[in-house]
Amino acid sequence: RPPRSTLFPYTTLFRSRSLTPQASVALRHHLAWTIRDQQRIAFLRVTDLAVRFIDLPQPPTATHLAPDGRGLLVTDRSGATWIATDAPDLAAPIRIATGGDYRRASFGPDGTRAVLFDDQGGPGATLRNPNQIAVVDLTTGAVAERTLRSYGSAPQAVRVAPIGADGRQLAWLLAERYLAVIDLAAPEAEEVVAHLVLNDDTRNVTPVQLQFGTVDGALTTFIRAAGSDDVFTLTFPE
């Protein structure tokens, strides 16, 4: 607290409302703190130290930073709240309503789409689906939820590739022994599964690192996996 003075007298407001903010997040023009106890986010504009609070409809479960500090995505048990921070004046919050409880998020490099995942399930009276994901358009708030039926285990990580010359943007979901890929422009389409070992191979070859590129004009994904010295190359020319 600042020292007592005539300029900043203590009031019951400061004594009765707990701040306990999470660690600060550096954005393009702001510093931000998620204040769970108050269900809101505090934004400090660095040019003039102006402070703005944005209320959240639910207690936040996690805060996710978009690439290059373009925005802040705060998830809760009923969805997420997205605040774009490209400009010194904050954009109006976009509310994203979901049926799943997502605690992790992966953004596309351009920051216009995100994949929410990591519903771990666990004990409790409510059955929860660890294979459910949500594909979110951060410009409109549109969301498509689906279950990855080909997964035997929940996604361990998600990586979103850059948008290709044909406008396609793929998301890779990493699990034990294989990957699944979805097209973010058509999230309802059936996923494609790439196994890293043959069916009769008992090795645990788990994808751990992805690098995106282009080979002969086709989007190509290079994959390094634990349990193998190989580098896998996957491409979708059509």
PDB file of C-alpha atoms in Angstrom:
ATOM      1  CA  ARG A   1       0.000   0.000   0.000  1.00  0.00           C
ATOM      2  CA  PRO A   2       1.165   3.560  -0.564  1.00  0.00           C
ATOM      3  CA  PRO A   3       2.018   5.595   2.535  1.00  0.00           C
ATOM      4  CA  ARG A   4      -0.831   7.505   4.103  1.00  0.00           C
ATOM      5  CA  SER A   5      -1.132  11.007   2.690  1.00  0.00           C
ATOM      6  CA  THR A   6      -3.706  13.674   2.008  1.00  0.00           C
ATOM      7  CA  LEU A   7      -3.514  12.866  -1.702  1.00  0.00           C
ATOM      8  CA  PHE A   8      -4.165   9.141  -1.335  1.00  0.00           C
ATOM      9  CA  PRO A   9      -6.226   8.599   1.833  1.00  0.00           C
ATOM     10  CA  TYR A  10      -7.215   5.018   2.666  1.00  0.00           C
ATOM     11  CA  THR A  11     -10.874   4.239   2.147  1.00  0.00           C
ATOM     12  CA  THR A  12     -13.148   1.352   2.982  1.00  0.00           C
ATOM     13  CA  LEU A  13     -13.135   0.440  -0.723  1.00  0.00           C
ATOM     14  CA  PHE A  14      -9.462  -0.552  -0.616  1.00  0.00           C
ATOM     15  CA  ARG A  15      -9.810  -2.364   2.688  1.00  0.00           C
ATOM     16  CA  SER A  16     -12.947  -4.327   1.793  1.00  0.00           C
ATOM     17  CA  ARG A  17     -12.074  -5.570  -1.712  1.00  0.00           C
ATOM     18  CA  SER A  18      -9.198  -7.978  -2.138  1.00  0.00           C
ATOM     19  CA  LEU A  19      -6.963  -7.499  -5.170  1.00  0.00           C
ATOM     20  CA  THR A  20      -4.701 -10.591  -5.104  1.00  0.00           C
ATOM     21  CA  PRO A  21      -3.994 -10.230  -8.833  1.00  0.00           C
ATOM     22  CA  GLN A  22      -2.260 -12.872 -10.870  1.00  0.00           C
ATOM     23  CA  ALA A  23       1.109 -12.110 -12.442  1.00  0.00           C
ATOM     24  CA  SER A  24       1.102  -9.231 -14.902  1.00  0.00           C
ATOM     25  CA  VAL A  25       0.913  -9.894 -18.651  1.00  0.00           C
ATOM     26  CA  ALA A  26       2.646  -7.563 -21.133  1.00  0.00           C
ATOM     27  CA  LEU A  27       0.509  -6.677 -24.151  1.00  0.00           C
ATOM     28  CA  ARG A  28       1.148  -4.294 -27.043  1.00  0.00           C
ATOM     29  CA  HIS A  29       0.016  -1.146 -25.244  1.00  0.00           C
ATOM     30  CA  HIS A  30      -0.971  -2.388 -21.789  1.00  0.00           C
ATOM     31  CA  LEU A  31      -0.051  -4.391 -18.766  1.00  0.00           C
ATOM     32  CA  ALA A  32      -2.864  -6.652 -17.591  1.00  0.00           C
ATOM     33  CA  TRP A  33      -3.721  -8.462 -14.376  1.00  0.00           C
ATOM     34  CA  THR A  34      -6.471 -11.038 -13.907  1.00  0.00           C
ATOM     35  CA  ILE A  35      -8.136 -10.468 -10.541  1.00  0.00           C
ATOM     36  CA  ARG A  36      -9.921 -13.695  -9.745  1.00  0.00           C
ATOM     37  CA  ASP A  37     -11.530 -12.596  -6.458  1.00  0.00           C
ATOM     38  CA  GLN A  38     -13.195  -9.656  -8.195  1.00  0.00           C
ATOM     39  CA  GLN A  39     -13.971 -11.511 -11.479  1.00  0.00           C
ATOM     40  CA  ARG A  40     -12.379  -8.861 -13.640  1.00  0.00           C
ATOM     41  CA  ILE A  41      -9.240  -7.842 -15.504  1.00  0.00           C
ATOM     42  CA  ALA A  42      -7.239  -4.683 -14.857  1.00  0.00           C
ATOM     43  CA  PHE A  43      -5.535  -3.020 -17.829  1.00  0.00           C
ATOM     44  CA  LEU A  44      -2.857  -0.373 -17.311  1.00  0.00           C
ATOM     45  CA  ARG A  45      -2.112   1.683 -20.441  1.00  0.00           C
ATOM     46  CA  VAL A  46       1.616   2.321 -20.359  1.00  0.00           C
ATOM     47  CA  THR A  47       1.557   5.649 -22.235  1.00  0.00           C
ATOM     48  CA  ASP A  48      -0.493   7.555 -19.652  1.00  0.00           C
ATOM     49  CA  LEU A  49      -0.963   5.006 -16.801  1.00  0.00           C
ATOM     50  CA  ALA A  50      -4.728   5.035 -17.304  1.00  0.00           C
ATOM     51  CA  VAL A  51      -6.440   2.029 -15.703  1.00  0.00           C
ATOM     52  CA  ARG A  52      -9.508   0.240 -17.036  1.00  0.00           C
ATOM     53  CA  PHE A  53     -11.334  -2.711 -15.513  1.00  0.00           C
ATOM     54  CA  ILE A  54     -13.297  -5.266 -17.537  1.00  0.00           C
ATOM     55  CA  ASP A  55     -15.714  -7.473 -15.628  1.00  0.00           C
ATOM     56  CA  LEU A  56     -15.895 -11.202 -16.268  1.00  0.00           C
ATOM     57  CA  PRO A  57     -19.185 -13.161 -16.172  1.00  0.00           C
ATOM     58  CA  GLN A  58     -17.638 -16.158 -14.386  1.00  0.00           C
ATOM     59  CA  PRO A  59     -14.641 -16.772 -12.104  1.00  0.00           C
ATOM     60  CA  PRO A  60     -11.629 -17.164 -14.418  1.00  0.00           C
ATOM     61  CA  THR A  61      -9.839 -20.509 -14.632  1.00  0.00           C
ATOM     62  CA  ALA A  62      -6.905 -19.517 -16.865  1.00  0.00           C
ATOM     63  CA  THR A  63      -5.480 -16.535 -18.768  1.00  0.00           C
ATOM     64  CA  HIS A  64      -4.001 -16.994 -22.249  1.00  0.00           C
ATOM     65  CA  LEU A  65      -1.834 -14.491 -24.121  1.00  0.00           C
ATOM     66  CA  ALA A  66      -2.268 -14.216 -27.906  1.00  0.00           C
ATOM     67  CA  PRO A  67       0.851 -14.052 -30.143  1.00  0.00           C
ATOM     68  CA  ASP A  68       2.708 -10.733 -30.093  1.00  0.00           C
ATOM     69  CA  GLY A  69       0.477  -9.457 -27.300  1.00  0.00           C
ATOM     70  CA  ARG A  70      -2.484  -8.997 -29.646  1.00  0.00           C
ATOM     71  CA  GLY A  71      -5.025  -9.870 -27.012  1.00  0.00           C
ATOM     72  CA  LEU A  72      -6.013 -11.713 -23.883  1.00  0.00           C
ATOM     73  CA  LEU A  73      -8.267 -14.771 -23.674  1.00  0.00           C
ATOM     74  CA  VAL A  74      -9.641 -15.606 -20.232  1.00  0.00           C
ATOM     75  CA  THR A  75     -11.346 -18.982 -19.890  1.00  0.00           C
ATOM     76  CA  ASP A  76     -13.959 -20.001 -17.325  1.00  0.00           C
ATOM     77  CA  ARG A  77     -16.291 -22.941 -16.795  1.00  0.00           C
ATOM     78  CA  SER A  78     -18.879 -21.599 -19.254  1.00  0.00           C
ATOM     79  CA  GLY A  79     -16.650 -20.320 -22.038  1.00  0.00           C
ATOM     80  CA  ALA A  80     -14.144 -17.535 -22.515  1.00  0.00           C
ATOM     81  CA  THR A  81     -13.798 -13.757 -22.819  1.00  0.00           C
ATOM     82  CA  TRP A  82     -11.586 -12.306 -25.565  1.00  0.00           C
ATOM     83  CA  ILE A  83     -10.193  -8.751 -25.450  1.00  0.00           C
ATOM     84  CA  ALA A  84      -8.193  -7.550 -28.459  1.00  0.00           C
ATOM     85  CA  THR A  85      -5.354  -5.187 -27.522  1.00  0.00           C
ATOM     86  CA  ASP A  86      -3.949  -4.156 -30.906  1.00  0.00           C
ATOM     87  CA  ALA A  87      -4.745  -0.483 -30.274  1.00  0.00           C
ATOM     88  CA  PRO A  88      -4.152   1.775 -27.243  1.00  0.00           C
ATOM     89  CA  ASP A  89      -7.943   1.874 -26.766  1.00  0.00           C
ATOM     90  CA  LEU A  90      -9.169  -1.571 -25.814  1.00  0.00           C
ATOM     91  CA  ALA A  91     -11.627  -3.275 -28.115  1.00  0.00           C
ATOM     92  CA  ALA A  92     -15.012  -4.303 -26.751  1.00  0.00           C
ATOM     93  CA  PRO A  93     -14.844  -7.732 -25.089  1.00  0.00           C
ATOM     94  CA  ILE A  94     -16.164 -10.677 -27.100  1.00  0.00           C
ATOM     95  CA  ARG A  95     -17.961 -13.366 -25.124  1.00  0.00           C
ATOM     96  CA  ILE A  96     -17.492 -16.973 -26.299  1.00  0.00           C
ATOM     97  CA  ALA A  97     -20.020 -19.416 -24.841  1.00  0.00           C
ATOM     98  CA  THR A  98     -19.046 -23.102 -24.762  1.00  0.00           C
ATOM     99  CA  GLY A  99     -20.480 -26.324 -23.416  1.00  0.00           C
ATOM    100  CA  GLY A 100     -17.076 -27.641 -22.347  1.00  0.00           C
ATOM    101  CA  ASP A 101     -14.738 -26.574 -19.581  1.00  0.00           C
ATOM    102  CA  TYR A 102     -11.453 -25.686 -21.285  1.00  0.00           C
ATOM    103  CA  ARG A 103      -8.310 -24.649 -19.433  1.00  0.00           C
ATOM    104  CA  ARG A 104      -5.771 -24.560 -22.255  1.00  0.00           C
ATOM    105  CA  ALA A 105      -5.658 -22.636 -25.528  1.00  0.00           C
ATOM    106  CA  SER A 106      -3.501 -22.625 -28.645  1.00  0.00           C
ATOM    107  CA  PHE A 107      -3.523 -19.637 -31.021  1.00  0.00           C
ATOM    108  CA  GLY A 108      -2.805 -19.416 -34.708  1.00  0.00           C
ATOM    109  CA  PRO A 109       0.280 -17.335 -35.552  1.00  0.00           C
ATOM    110  CA  ASP A 110      -1.939 -14.557 -36.926  1.00  0.00           C
ATOM    111  CA  GLY A 111      -4.021 -14.487 -33.759  1.00  0.00           C
ATOM    112  CA  THR A 112      -7.426 -14.755 -35.491  1.00  0.00           C
ATOM    113  CA  ARG A 113      -8.261 -18.320 -34.449  1.00  0.00           C
ATOM    114  CA  ALA A 114      -7.729 -20.408 -31.332  1.00  0.00           C
ATOM    115  CA  VAL A 115      -8.302 -23.998 -30.277  1.00  0.00           C
ATOM    116  CA  LEU A 116      -9.502 -24.602 -26.710  1.00  0.00           C
ATOM    117  CA  PHE A 117      -8.822 -27.994 -25.166  1.00  0.00           C
ATOM    118  CA  ASP A 118      -7.695 -29.885 -22.047  1.00  0.00           C
ATOM    119  CA  ASP A 119     -10.874 -30.864 -20.302  1.00  0.00           C
ATOM    120  CA  GLN A 120      -9.217 -33.388 -18.004  1.00  0.00           C
ATOM    121  CA  GLY A 121     -12.378 -34.910 -16.599  1.00  0.00           C
ATOM    122  CA  GLY A 122     -11.715 -36.420 -13.185  1.00  0.00           C
ATOM    123  CA  PRO A 123     -13.878 -37.184 -10.137  1.00  0.00           C
ATOM    124  CA  GLY A 124     -17.219 -35.536  -9.599  1.00  0.00           C
ATOM    125  CA  ALA A 125     -20.898 -35.878 -10.324  1.00  0.00           C
ATOM    126  CA  THR A 126     -20.619 -34.526 -13.886  1.00  0.00           C
ATOM    127  CA  LEU A 127     -19.221 -36.646 -16.704  1.00  0.00           C
ATOM    128  CA  ARG A 128     -16.700 -34.656 -18.727  1.00  0.00           C
ATOM    129  CA  ASN A 129     -15.235 -35.357 -22.123  1.00  0.00           C
ATOM    130  CA  PRO A 130     -11.422 -35.039 -22.340  1.00  0.00           C
ATOM    131  CA  ASN A 131     -11.497 -35.422 -26.152  1.00  0.00           C
ATOM    132  CA  GLN A 132     -13.695 -32.384 -26.716  1.00  0.00           C
ATOM    133  CA  ILE A 133     -12.202 -29.269 -28.303  1.00  0.00           C
ATOM    134  CA  ALA A 134     -13.541 -25.881 -29.362  1.00  0.00           C
ATOM    135  CA  VAL A 135     -12.426 -24.018 -32.489  1.00  0.00           C
ATOM    136  CA  VAL A 136     -12.924 -20.282 -31.960  1.00  0.00           C
ATOM    137  CA  ASP A 137     -12.967 -17.418 -34.446  1.00  0.00           C
ATOM    138  CA  LEU A 138     -11.624 -14.536 -32.354  1.00  0.00           C
ATOM    139  CA  THR A 139     -12.843 -11.866 -34.788  1.00  0.00           C
ATOM    140  CA  THR A 140     -16.525 -12.862 -34.475  1.00  0.00           C
ATOM    141  CA  GLY A 141     -16.715 -15.040 -31.379  1.00  0.00           C
ATOM    142  CA  ALA A 142     -18.093 -17.946 -33.398  1.00  0.00           C
ATOM    143  CA  VAL A 143     -17.278 -21.318 -31.859  1.00  0.00           C
ATOM    144  CA  ALA A 144     -17.495 -24.911 -33.072  1.00  0.00           C
ATOM    145  CA  GLU A 145     -17.213 -27.677 -30.486  1.00  0.00           C
ATOM    146  CA  ARG A 146     -16.546 -31.277 -31.366  1.00  0.00           C
ATOM    147  CA  THR A 147     -15.195 -34.558 -30.037  1.00  0.00           C
ATOM    148  CA  LEU A 148     -12.116 -36.135 -31.555  1.00  0.00           C
ATOM    149  CA  ARG A 149     -13.459 -39.661 -31.936  1.00  0.00           C
ATOM    150  CA  SER A 150     -10.177 -41.112 -33.166  1.00  0.00           C
ATOM    151  CA  TYR A 151      -8.292 -40.328 -29.971  1.00  0.00           C
ATOM    152  CA  GLY A 152      -7.550 -42.972 -27.383  1.00  0.00           C
ATOM    153  CA  SER A 153      -6.198 -40.343 -25.007  1.00  0.00           C
ATOM    154  CA  ALA A 154      -6.793 -36.658 -24.502  1.00  0.00           C
ATOM    155  CA  PRO A 155      -4.683 -34.208 -26.540  1.00  0.00           C
ATOM    156  CA  GLN A 156      -1.382 -33.450 -24.832  1.00  0.00           C
ATOM    157  CA  ALA A 157      -0.754 -30.297 -26.875  1.00  0.00           C
ATOM    158  CA  VAL A 158      -2.158 -28.371 -29.840  1.00  0.00           C
ATOM    159  CA  ARG A 159      -0.236 -26.459 -32.492  1.00  0.00           C
ATOM    160  CA  VAL A 160      -1.888 -24.232 -35.100  1.00  0.00           C
ATOM    161  CA  ALA A 161      -0.083 -23.831 -38.427  1.00  0.00           C
ATOM    162  CA  PRO A 162       0.150 -20.551 -40.356  1.00  0.00           C
ATOM    163  CA  ILE A 163      -2.485 -19.873 -43.008  1.00  0.00           C
ATOM    164  CA  GLY A 164      -1.351 -21.288 -46.340  1.00  0.00           C
ATOM    165  CA  ALA A 165      -1.458 -19.604 -49.731  1.00  0.00           C
ATOM    166  CA  ASP A 166      -4.757 -21.401 -50.411  1.00  0.00           C
ATOM    167  CA  GLY A 167      -6.289 -19.984 -47.230  1.00  0.00           C
ATOM    168  CA  ARG A 168      -6.181 -23.301 -45.382  1.00  0.00           C
ATOM    169  CA  GLN A 169      -5.183 -23.328 -41.728  1.00  0.00           C
ATOM    170  CA  LEU A 170      -4.528 -26.667 -40.029  1.00  0.00           C
ATOM    171  CA  ALA A 171      -4.399 -27.495 -36.342  1.00  0.00           C
ATOM    172  CA  TRP A 172      -2.330 -30.428 -35.093  1.00  0.00           C
ATOM    173  CA  LEU A 173      -3.326 -32.232 -31.901  1.00  0.00           C
ATOM    174  CA  LEU A 174      -0.590 -34.312 -30.301  1.00  0.00           C
ATOM    175  CA  ALA A 175      -1.302 -37.468 -28.323  1.00  0.00           C
ATOM    176  CA  GLU A 176       0.484 -40.674 -27.445  1.00  0.00           C
ATOM    177  CA  ARG A 177       1.864 -42.447 -30.548  1.00  0.00           C
ATOM    178  CA  TYR A 178       0.015 -40.328 -33.116  1.00  0.00           C
ATOM    179  CA  LEU A 179      -1.367 -36.966 -34.216  1.00  0.00           C
ATOM    180  CA  ALA A 180      -4.691 -35.722 -35.500  1.00  0.00           C
ATOM    181  CA  VAL A 181      -5.115 -32.809 -37.879  1.00  0.00           C
ATOM    182  CA  ILE A 182      -8.212 -30.671 -38.432  1.00  0.00           C
ATOM    183  CA  ASP A 183      -8.972 -27.843 -40.844  1.00  0.00           C
ATOM    184  CA  LEU A 184      -9.937 -24.777 -38.821  1.00  0.00           C
ATOM    185  CA  ALA A 185     -12.065 -23.484 -41.696  1.00  0.00           C
ATOM    186  CA  ALA A 186     -14.124 -26.696 -41.507  1.00  0.00           C
ATOM    187  CA  PRO A 187     -13.927 -27.794 -37.853  1.00  0.00           C
ATOM    188  CA  GLU A 188     -16.892 -30.137 -38.245  1.00  0.00           C
ATOM    189  CA  ALA A 189     -15.070 -32.258 -40.859  1.00  0.00           C
ATOM    190  CA  GLU A 190     -13.624 -35.588 -39.791  1.00  0.00           C
ATOM    191  CA  GLU A 191     -10.070 -35.373 -38.525  1.00  0.00           C
ATOM    192  CA  VAL A 192      -7.151 -37.102 -40.249  1.00  0.00           C
ATOM    193  CA  VAL A 193      -5.013 -39.283 -37.983  1.00  0.00           C
ATOM    194  CA  ALA A 194      -1.301 -39.882 -38.597  1.00  0.00           C
ATOM    195  CA  HIS A 195       0.196 -42.802 -36.669  1.00  0.00           C
ATOM    196  CA  LEU A 196       3.943 -42.609 -36.093  1.00  0.00           C
ATOM    197  CA  VAL A 197       4.389 -46.382 -35.755  1.00  0.00           C
ATOM    198  CA  LEU A 198       2.934 -49.426 -37.507  1.00  0.00           C
ATOM    199  CA  ASN A 199       0.052 -51.254 -35.887  1.00  0.00           C
ATOM    200  CA  ASP A 200       2.254 -54.140 -34.697  1.00  0.00           C
ATOM    201  CA  ASP A 201       4.981 -51.838 -33.359  1.00  0.00           C
ATOM    202  CA  THR A 202       4.858 -51.670 -29.556  1.00  0.00           C
ATOM    203  CA  ARG A 203       7.204 -48.677 -29.192  1.00  0.00           C
ATOM    204  CA  ASN A 204       5.871 -45.547 -27.513  1.00  0.00           C
ATOM    205  CA  VAL A 205       6.737 -42.975 -30.178  1.00  0.00           C
ATOM    206  CA  THR A 206       5.149 -39.756 -28.935  1.00  0.00           C
ATOM    207  CA  PRO A 207       5.224 -36.492 -30.955  1.00  0.00           C
ATOM    208  CA  VAL A 208       6.823 -33.677 -28.968  1.00  0.00           C
ATOM    209  CA  GLN A 209       7.820 -30.940 -31.438  1.00  0.00           C
ATOM    210  CA  LEU A 210       6.347 -29.570 -34.671  1.00  0.00           C
ATOM    211  CA  GLN A 211       7.838 -27.205 -37.237  1.00  0.00           C
ATOM    212  CA  PHE A 212       5.816 -25.862 -40.164  1.00  0.00           C
ATOM    213  CA  GLY A 213       7.038 -25.190 -43.674  1.00  0.00           C
ATOM    214  CA  THR A 214       6.264 -25.463 -47.387  1.00  0.00           C
ATOM    215  CA  VAL A 215       7.649 -28.080 -49.789  1.00  0.00           C
ATOM    216  CA  ASP A 216       6.883 -27.725 -53.516  1.00  0.00           C
ATOM    217  CA  GLY A 217       4.075 -25.337 -52.664  1.00  0.00           C
ATOM    218  CA  ALA A 218       2.366 -27.719 -50.213  1.00  0.00           C
ATOM    219  CA  LEU A 219       2.000 -27.124 -46.482  1.00  0.00           C
ATOM    220  CA  THR A 220       4.388 -29.492 -44.711  1.00  0.00           C
ATOM    221  CA  THR A 221       4.775 -30.395 -41.057  1.00  0.00           C
ATOM    222  CA  PHE A 222       8.060 -31.708 -39.649  1.00  0.00           C
ATOM    223  CA  ILE A 223       7.713 -33.751 -36.473  1.00  0.00           C
ATOM    224  CA  ARG A 224      10.208 -34.830 -33.838  1.00  0.00           C
ATOM    225  CA  ALA A 225       9.083 -37.595 -31.498  1.00  0.00           C
ATOM    226  CA  ALA A 226      10.237 -39.124 -28.242  1.00  0.00           C
ATOM    227  CA  GLY A 227      11.142 -42.777 -28.674  1.00  0.00           C
ATOM    228  CA  SER A 228      12.470 -42.404 -32.228  1.00  0.00           C
ATOM    229  CA  ASP A 229      15.522 -40.888 -33.918  1.00  0.00           C
ATOM    230  CA  ASP A 230      13.520 -40.194 -37.083  1.00  0.00           C
ATOM    231  CA  VAL A 231      12.121 -36.854 -38.201  1.00  0.00           C
ATOM    232  CA  PHE A 232       8.671 -37.381 -39.678  1.00  0.00           C
ATOM    233  CA  THR A 233       7.382 -35.308 -42.596  1.00  0.00           C
ATOM    234  CA  LEU A 234       3.661 -34.993 -43.237  1.00  0.00           C
ATOM    235  CA  THR A 235       2.153 -33.071 -46.133  1.00  0.00           C
ATOM    236  CA  PHE A 236      -1.272 -32.551 -47.686  1.00  0.00           C
ATOM    237  CA  PRO A 237      -0.755 -31.571 -51.331  1.00  0.00           C
ATOM    238  CA  GLU A 238      -4.474 -31.617 -52.157  1.00  0.00           C
TER     239      GLU A 238
END
